[in-house]
Short mmCIF file of C-alpha atoms in Angstrom, two decimals:
data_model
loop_
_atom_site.label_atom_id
_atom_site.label_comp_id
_atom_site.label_asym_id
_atom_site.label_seq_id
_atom_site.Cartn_x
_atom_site.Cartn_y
_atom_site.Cartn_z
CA UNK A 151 0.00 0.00 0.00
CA UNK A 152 1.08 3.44 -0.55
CA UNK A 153 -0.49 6.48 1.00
CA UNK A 154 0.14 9.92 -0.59
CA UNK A 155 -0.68 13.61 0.75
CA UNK A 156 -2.28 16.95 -1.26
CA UNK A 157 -3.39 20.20 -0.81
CA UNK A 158 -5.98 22.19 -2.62
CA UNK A 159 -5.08 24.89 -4.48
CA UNK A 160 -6.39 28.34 -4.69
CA UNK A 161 -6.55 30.04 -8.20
CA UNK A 162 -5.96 33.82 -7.93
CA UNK A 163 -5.69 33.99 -11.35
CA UNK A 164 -9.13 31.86 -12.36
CA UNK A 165 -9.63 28.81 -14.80
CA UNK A 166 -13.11 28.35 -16.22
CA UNK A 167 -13.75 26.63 -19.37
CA UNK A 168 -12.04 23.42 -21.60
CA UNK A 169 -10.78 23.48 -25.09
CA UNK A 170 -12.79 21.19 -26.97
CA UNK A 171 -11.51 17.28 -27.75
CA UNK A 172 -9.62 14.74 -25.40
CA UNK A 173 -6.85 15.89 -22.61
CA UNK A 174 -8.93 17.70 -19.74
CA UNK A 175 -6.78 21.07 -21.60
CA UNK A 176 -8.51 24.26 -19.89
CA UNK A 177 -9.31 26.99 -22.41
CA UNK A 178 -7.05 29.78 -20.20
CA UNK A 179 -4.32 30.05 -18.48
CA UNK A 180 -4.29 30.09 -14.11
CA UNK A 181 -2.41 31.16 -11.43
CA UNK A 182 -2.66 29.61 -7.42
CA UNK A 183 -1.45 29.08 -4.62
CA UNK A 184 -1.15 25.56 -2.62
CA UNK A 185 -2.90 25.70 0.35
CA UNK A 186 -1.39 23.75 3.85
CA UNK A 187 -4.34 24.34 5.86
CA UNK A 188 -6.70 21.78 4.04
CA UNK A 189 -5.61 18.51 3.13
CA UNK A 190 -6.62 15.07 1.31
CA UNK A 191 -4.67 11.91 1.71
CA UNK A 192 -5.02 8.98 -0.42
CA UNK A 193 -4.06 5.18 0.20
CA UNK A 194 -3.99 2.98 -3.11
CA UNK A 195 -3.24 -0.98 -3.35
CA UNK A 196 -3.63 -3.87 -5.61
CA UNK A 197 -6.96 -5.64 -5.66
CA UNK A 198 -9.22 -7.89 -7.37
CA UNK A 199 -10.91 -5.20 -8.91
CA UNK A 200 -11.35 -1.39 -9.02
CA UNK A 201 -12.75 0.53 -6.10
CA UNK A 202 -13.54 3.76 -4.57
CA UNK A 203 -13.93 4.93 -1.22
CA UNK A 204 -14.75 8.88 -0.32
CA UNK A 205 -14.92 9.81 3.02
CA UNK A 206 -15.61 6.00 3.81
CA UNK A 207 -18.00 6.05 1.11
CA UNK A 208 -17.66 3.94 -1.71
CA UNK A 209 -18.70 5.51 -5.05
CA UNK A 210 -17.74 5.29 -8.77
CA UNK A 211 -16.41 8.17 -10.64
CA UNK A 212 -16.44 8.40 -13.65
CA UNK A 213 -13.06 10.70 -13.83
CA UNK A 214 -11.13 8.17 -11.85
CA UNK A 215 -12.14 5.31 -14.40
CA UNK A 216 -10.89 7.17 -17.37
CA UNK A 217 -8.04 8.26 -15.91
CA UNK A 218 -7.14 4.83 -14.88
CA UNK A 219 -7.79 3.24 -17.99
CA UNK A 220 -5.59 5.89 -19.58
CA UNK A 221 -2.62 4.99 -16.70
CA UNK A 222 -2.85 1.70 -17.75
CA UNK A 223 -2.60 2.03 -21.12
CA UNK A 224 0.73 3.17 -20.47
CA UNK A 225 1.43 1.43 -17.62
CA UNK A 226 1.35 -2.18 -15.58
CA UNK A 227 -1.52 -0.59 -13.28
CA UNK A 228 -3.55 -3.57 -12.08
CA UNK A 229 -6.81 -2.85 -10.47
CA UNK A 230 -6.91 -0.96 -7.18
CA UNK A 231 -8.67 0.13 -4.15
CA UNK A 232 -8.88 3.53 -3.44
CA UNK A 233 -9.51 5.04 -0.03
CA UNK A 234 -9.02 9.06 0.21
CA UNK A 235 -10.14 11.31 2.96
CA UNK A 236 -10.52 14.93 3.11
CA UNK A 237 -10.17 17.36 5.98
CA UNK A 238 -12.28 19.96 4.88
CA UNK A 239 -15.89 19.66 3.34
CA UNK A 240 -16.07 17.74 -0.71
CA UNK A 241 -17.44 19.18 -3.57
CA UNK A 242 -18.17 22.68 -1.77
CA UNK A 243 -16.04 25.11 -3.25
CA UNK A 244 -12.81 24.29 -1.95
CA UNK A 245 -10.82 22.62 -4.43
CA UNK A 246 -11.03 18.73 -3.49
CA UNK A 247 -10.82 17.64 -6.78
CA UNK A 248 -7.60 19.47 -7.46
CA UNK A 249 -5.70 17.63 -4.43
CA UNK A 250 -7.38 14.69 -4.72
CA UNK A 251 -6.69 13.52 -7.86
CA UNK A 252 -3.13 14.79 -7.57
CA UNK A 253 -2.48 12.71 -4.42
CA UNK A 254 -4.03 9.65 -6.40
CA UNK A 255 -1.32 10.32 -8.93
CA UNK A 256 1.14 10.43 -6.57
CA UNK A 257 -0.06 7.41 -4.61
CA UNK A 258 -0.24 5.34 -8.10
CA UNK A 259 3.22 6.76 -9.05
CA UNK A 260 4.65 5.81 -5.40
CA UNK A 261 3.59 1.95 -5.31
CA UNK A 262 4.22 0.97 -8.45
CA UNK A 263 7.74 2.75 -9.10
CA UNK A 264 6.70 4.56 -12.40
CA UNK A 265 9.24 7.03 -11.78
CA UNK A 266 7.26 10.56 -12.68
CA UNK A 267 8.68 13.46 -12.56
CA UNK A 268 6.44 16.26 -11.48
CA UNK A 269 5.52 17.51 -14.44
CA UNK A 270 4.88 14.45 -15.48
CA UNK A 271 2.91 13.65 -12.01
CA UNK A 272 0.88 17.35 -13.49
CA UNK A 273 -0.09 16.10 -16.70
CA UNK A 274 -1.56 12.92 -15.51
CA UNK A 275 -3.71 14.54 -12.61
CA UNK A 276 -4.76 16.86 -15.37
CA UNK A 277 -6.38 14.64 -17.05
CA UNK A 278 -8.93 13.53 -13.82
CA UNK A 279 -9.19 17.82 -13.01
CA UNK A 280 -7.21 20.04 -14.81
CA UNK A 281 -6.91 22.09 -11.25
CA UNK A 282 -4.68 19.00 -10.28
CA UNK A 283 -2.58 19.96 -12.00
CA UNK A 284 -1.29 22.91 -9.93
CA UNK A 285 -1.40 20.76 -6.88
CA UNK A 286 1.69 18.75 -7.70
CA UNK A 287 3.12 21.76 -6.80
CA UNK A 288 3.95 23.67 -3.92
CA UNK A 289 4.04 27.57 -3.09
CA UNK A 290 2.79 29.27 -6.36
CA UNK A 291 1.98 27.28 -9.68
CA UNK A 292 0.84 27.93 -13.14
CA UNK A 293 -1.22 25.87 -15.66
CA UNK A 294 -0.27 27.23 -18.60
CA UNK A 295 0.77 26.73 -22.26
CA UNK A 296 4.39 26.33 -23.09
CA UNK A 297 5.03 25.48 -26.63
CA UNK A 298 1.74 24.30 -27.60
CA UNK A 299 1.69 21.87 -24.61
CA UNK A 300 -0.18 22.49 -21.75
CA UNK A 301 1.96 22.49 -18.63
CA UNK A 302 2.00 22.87 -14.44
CA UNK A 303 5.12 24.34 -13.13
CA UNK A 304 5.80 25.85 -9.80
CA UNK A 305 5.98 29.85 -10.58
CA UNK A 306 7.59 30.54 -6.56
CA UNK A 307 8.68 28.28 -3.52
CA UNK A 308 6.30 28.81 -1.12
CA UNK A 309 8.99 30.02 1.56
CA UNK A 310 10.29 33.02 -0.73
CA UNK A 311 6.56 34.83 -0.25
CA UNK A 312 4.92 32.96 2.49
CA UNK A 313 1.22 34.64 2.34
CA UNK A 314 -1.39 33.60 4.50
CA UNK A 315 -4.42 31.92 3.84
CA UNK A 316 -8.20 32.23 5.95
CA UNK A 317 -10.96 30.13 4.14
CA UNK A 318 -14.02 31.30 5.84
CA UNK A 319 -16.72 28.42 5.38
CA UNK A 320 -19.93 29.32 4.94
CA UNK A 321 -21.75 26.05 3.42
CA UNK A 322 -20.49 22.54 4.28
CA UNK A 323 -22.60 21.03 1.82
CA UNK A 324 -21.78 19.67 -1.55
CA UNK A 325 -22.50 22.55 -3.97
CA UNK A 326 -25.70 22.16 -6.61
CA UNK A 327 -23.53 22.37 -9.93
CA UNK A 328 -20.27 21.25 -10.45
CA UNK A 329 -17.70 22.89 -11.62
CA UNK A 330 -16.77 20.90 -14.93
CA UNK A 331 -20.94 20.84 -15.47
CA UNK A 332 -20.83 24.75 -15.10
CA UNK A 333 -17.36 25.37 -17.02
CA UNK A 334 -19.69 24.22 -19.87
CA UNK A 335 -22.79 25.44 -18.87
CA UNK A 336 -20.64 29.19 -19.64
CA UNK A 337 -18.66 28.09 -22.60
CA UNK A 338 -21.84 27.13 -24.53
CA UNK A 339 -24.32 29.78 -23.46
CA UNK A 340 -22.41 32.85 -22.04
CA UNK A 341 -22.24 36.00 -24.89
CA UNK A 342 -19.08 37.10 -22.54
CA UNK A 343 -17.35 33.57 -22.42
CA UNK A 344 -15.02 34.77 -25.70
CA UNK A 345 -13.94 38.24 -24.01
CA UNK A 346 -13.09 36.44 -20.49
CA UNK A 347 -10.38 34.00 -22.59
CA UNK A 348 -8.97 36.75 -24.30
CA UNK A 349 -8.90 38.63 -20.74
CA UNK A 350 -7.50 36.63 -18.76
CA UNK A 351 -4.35 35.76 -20.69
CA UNK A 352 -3.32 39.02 -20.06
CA UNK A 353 -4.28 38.69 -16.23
CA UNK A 354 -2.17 35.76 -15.79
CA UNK A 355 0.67 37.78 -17.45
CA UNK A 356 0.39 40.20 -14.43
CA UNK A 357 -0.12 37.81 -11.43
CA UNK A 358 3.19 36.49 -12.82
CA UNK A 359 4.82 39.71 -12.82
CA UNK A 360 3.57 40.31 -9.11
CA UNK A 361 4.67 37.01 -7.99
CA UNK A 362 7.61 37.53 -8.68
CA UNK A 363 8.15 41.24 -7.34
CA UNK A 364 6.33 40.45 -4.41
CA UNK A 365 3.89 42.85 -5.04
CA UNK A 366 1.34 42.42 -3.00
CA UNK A 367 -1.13 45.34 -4.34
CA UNK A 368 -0.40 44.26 -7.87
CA UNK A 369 -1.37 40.56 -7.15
CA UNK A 370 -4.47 41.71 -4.58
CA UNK A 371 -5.98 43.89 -7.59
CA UNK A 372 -5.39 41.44 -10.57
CA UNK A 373 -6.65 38.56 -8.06
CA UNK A 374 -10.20 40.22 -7.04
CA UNK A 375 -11.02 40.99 -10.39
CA UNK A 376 -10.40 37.61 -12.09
CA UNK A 377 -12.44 36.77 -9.49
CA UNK A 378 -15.83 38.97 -10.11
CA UNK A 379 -15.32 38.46 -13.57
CA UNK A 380 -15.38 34.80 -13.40
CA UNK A 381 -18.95 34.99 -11.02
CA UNK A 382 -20.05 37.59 -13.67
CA UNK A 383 -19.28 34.85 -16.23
CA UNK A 384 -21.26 32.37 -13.79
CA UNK A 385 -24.07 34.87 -13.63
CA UNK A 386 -24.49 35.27 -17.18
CA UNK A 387 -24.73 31.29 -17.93
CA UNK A 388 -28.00 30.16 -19.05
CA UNK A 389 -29.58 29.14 -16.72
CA UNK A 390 -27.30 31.59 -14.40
CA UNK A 391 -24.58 29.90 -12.08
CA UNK A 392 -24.69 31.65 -8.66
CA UNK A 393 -22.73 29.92 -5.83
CA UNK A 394 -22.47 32.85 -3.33
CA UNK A 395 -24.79 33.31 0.02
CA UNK A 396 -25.34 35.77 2.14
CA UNK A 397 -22.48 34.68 4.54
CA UNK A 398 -20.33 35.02 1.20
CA UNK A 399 -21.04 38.52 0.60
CA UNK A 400 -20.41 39.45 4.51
CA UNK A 401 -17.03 38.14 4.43
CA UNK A 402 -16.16 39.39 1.43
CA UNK A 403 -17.25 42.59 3.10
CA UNK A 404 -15.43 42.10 6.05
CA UNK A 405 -12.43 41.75 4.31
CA UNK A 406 -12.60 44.91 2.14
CA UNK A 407 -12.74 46.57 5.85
CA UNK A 408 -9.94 45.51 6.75
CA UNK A 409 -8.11 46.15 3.92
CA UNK A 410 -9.56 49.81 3.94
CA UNK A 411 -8.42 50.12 7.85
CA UNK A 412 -4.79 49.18 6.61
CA UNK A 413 -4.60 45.27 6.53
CA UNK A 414 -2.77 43.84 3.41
CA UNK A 415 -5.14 41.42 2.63
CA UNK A 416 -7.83 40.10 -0.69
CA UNK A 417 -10.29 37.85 -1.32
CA UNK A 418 -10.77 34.99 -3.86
CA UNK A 419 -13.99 32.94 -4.36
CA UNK A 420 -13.97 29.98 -6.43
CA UNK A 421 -17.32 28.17 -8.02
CA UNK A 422 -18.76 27.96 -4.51
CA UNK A 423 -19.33 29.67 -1.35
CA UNK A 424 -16.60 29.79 0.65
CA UNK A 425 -14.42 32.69 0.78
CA UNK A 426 -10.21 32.70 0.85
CA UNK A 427 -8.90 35.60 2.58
CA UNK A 428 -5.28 36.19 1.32
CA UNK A 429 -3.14 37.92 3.52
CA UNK A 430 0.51 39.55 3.95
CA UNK A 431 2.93 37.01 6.63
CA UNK A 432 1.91 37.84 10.00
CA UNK A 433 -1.32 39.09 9.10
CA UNK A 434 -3.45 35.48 9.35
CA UNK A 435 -4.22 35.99 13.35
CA UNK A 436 -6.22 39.23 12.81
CA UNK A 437 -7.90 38.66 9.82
CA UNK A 438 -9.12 35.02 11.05
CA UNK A 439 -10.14 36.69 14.08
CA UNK A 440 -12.49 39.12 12.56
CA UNK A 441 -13.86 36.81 9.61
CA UNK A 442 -14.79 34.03 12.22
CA UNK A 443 -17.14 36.50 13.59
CA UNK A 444 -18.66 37.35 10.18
CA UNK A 445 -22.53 36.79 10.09
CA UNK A 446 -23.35 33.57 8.50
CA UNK A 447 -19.21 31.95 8.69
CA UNK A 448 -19.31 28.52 9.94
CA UNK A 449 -15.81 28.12 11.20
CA UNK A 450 -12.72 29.28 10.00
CA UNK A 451 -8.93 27.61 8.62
CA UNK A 452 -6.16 29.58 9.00
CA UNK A 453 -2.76 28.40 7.33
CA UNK A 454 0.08 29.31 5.36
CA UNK A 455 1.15 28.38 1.58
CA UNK A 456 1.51 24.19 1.51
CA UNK A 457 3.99 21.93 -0.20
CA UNK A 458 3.25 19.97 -3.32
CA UNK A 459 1.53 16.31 -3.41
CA UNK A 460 3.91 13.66 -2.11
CA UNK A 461 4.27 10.17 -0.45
CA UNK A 462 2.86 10.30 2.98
CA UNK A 463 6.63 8.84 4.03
CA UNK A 464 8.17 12.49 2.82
CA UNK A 465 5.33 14.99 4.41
CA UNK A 466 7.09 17.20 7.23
#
């Protein structure tokens, strides 16, 4: 057996929409950041036959299955059960996807020796959630196109900027549409789907630029409007796509407070409620304190930027 670690990954720089035909390839280009506080860990083994167990649930998927088959079309992958677990709530906004296909990836590459580099390790998770593909990496990562091919590289270690992270959770629950239902939903019946592509290569140009000036103002500005424009994408789907709540738009209030009284902090919101308050080192304490006590938050996970997926024998 081989048990392998991930973290969800945060897009500042958002990621909605495929290219058309085979390869999971998303139709723009993304920035994120790897996030410690929330993680999914992944045991795989040889068995008699495939299987899948989610939070001690066992459930097929049809993502898993066709990135198996296409595993073992490369490689000696005999049939294997699958047992992952996440820390933080599935399907609700938060990015489980992203880490847990690339810890299944990692898991798969671990046990039977296939020898992936993590590039390599990126382009297979891609292929179950093109998000994945980022969280092979630590720190900051890109998804982007190099050369025609479609790559995830890390863009910055995560100890030569070390932001802070609060997710404020407002909803637990698994959200109504998911994402790849709704990337399409936009694609095929948005009239603004065209100008977001061509608008968001050039926003991925500056979060690049940022990251690596640490320029936190740049990175905060270019962040929270990929952001708006992606829900104002969502909104004008047909039928719309609107994940917020009211506890979303409090915290995203309570964090334009605090950045107004002086706090070097953002938000991000990806397709679901929950909102990711990025913040300056040293500035996590406050802002968690105050967004905790936003009307409607749950609970609150405070943490820094995480490490890439790897073997449960390697994690820190």
């Amino acid at each position: 057996m081989a048990t392998a670690i991930a973290h969800p990954n945060i897009a500042l720089v958002k990621y909605w929409g495929k290219q058309s035909g085979s390869g999971n390839l998303p139709a723009t280009p993304s920035v994120s950041i790897t996030v410690a506080g929330l993680t999914t860990t992944t045991c795989v083994e040889a068995a008699e036959r495939d299987s899948l167990c989610i939070n001690g649930e066992f459930r097929r998927d049809s993502r898993v299955e066709a990135l198996l088959g296409a595993m073992r079309d490369r490689f000696k992958v005999p049939p294997l059960a699958i047992e992952t677990r996440n820390d933080f709530p599935t399907g609700a906004g938060l990015a489980s996807s992203a880490s847990g296909f690339a810890a299944l990836v990692t898991a798969i590459d671990d046990e039977f020796d296939l020898g992936l580099a993590p590039q390599e390790r990126s382009a297979w998770s891609r292929r179950g959630s093109a998000s994945a593909a980022r969280s092979i990496f630590g720190g900051f990562a890109t998804l982007a196109s190099q050369d025609g091919t479609w790559t995830g590289s890390e863009l910055l270690a995560k100890d030569a900027w070390p932001l802070e992270v609060v997710v404020a959770v407002t909803d637990e629950t698994p959200k109504p549409v998911s994402s790849s239902e709704g990337m399409e939903r936009s694609r095929t019946t948005s009239p603004f789907y065209d100008a977001w592509c061509r608008s968001t290569e050039a926003d991925f140009e500056t979060a690049c630029r940022a990251v690596a000036a640490r320029d936190f103002e740049s990175l905060a500005e270019v962040a929270e409007h990929s952001c708006l424009k992606l829900h104002a994408l969502m909104l004008s789907s047909r039928p719309a796509l609107f994940y917020w709540n009211p506890a979303t738009i409090a915290a995203i209030e309570t964090t334009r407070r605090l950045r107004d009284a002086g706090t070097p902090v953002f938000y991000t919101i990806d397709a679901g409620p929950q909102v990711k308050a990025v913040c300056a080192p040293g500035k996590g304490g406050g802002v968690a304190a105050l967004l905790s006590r936003s009307p409607g938050v749950l609970r609150v996970v405070r943490g820094g930027l995480g490490d890439g997926a790897r073997p449960a024998d390697d994690a820190s």
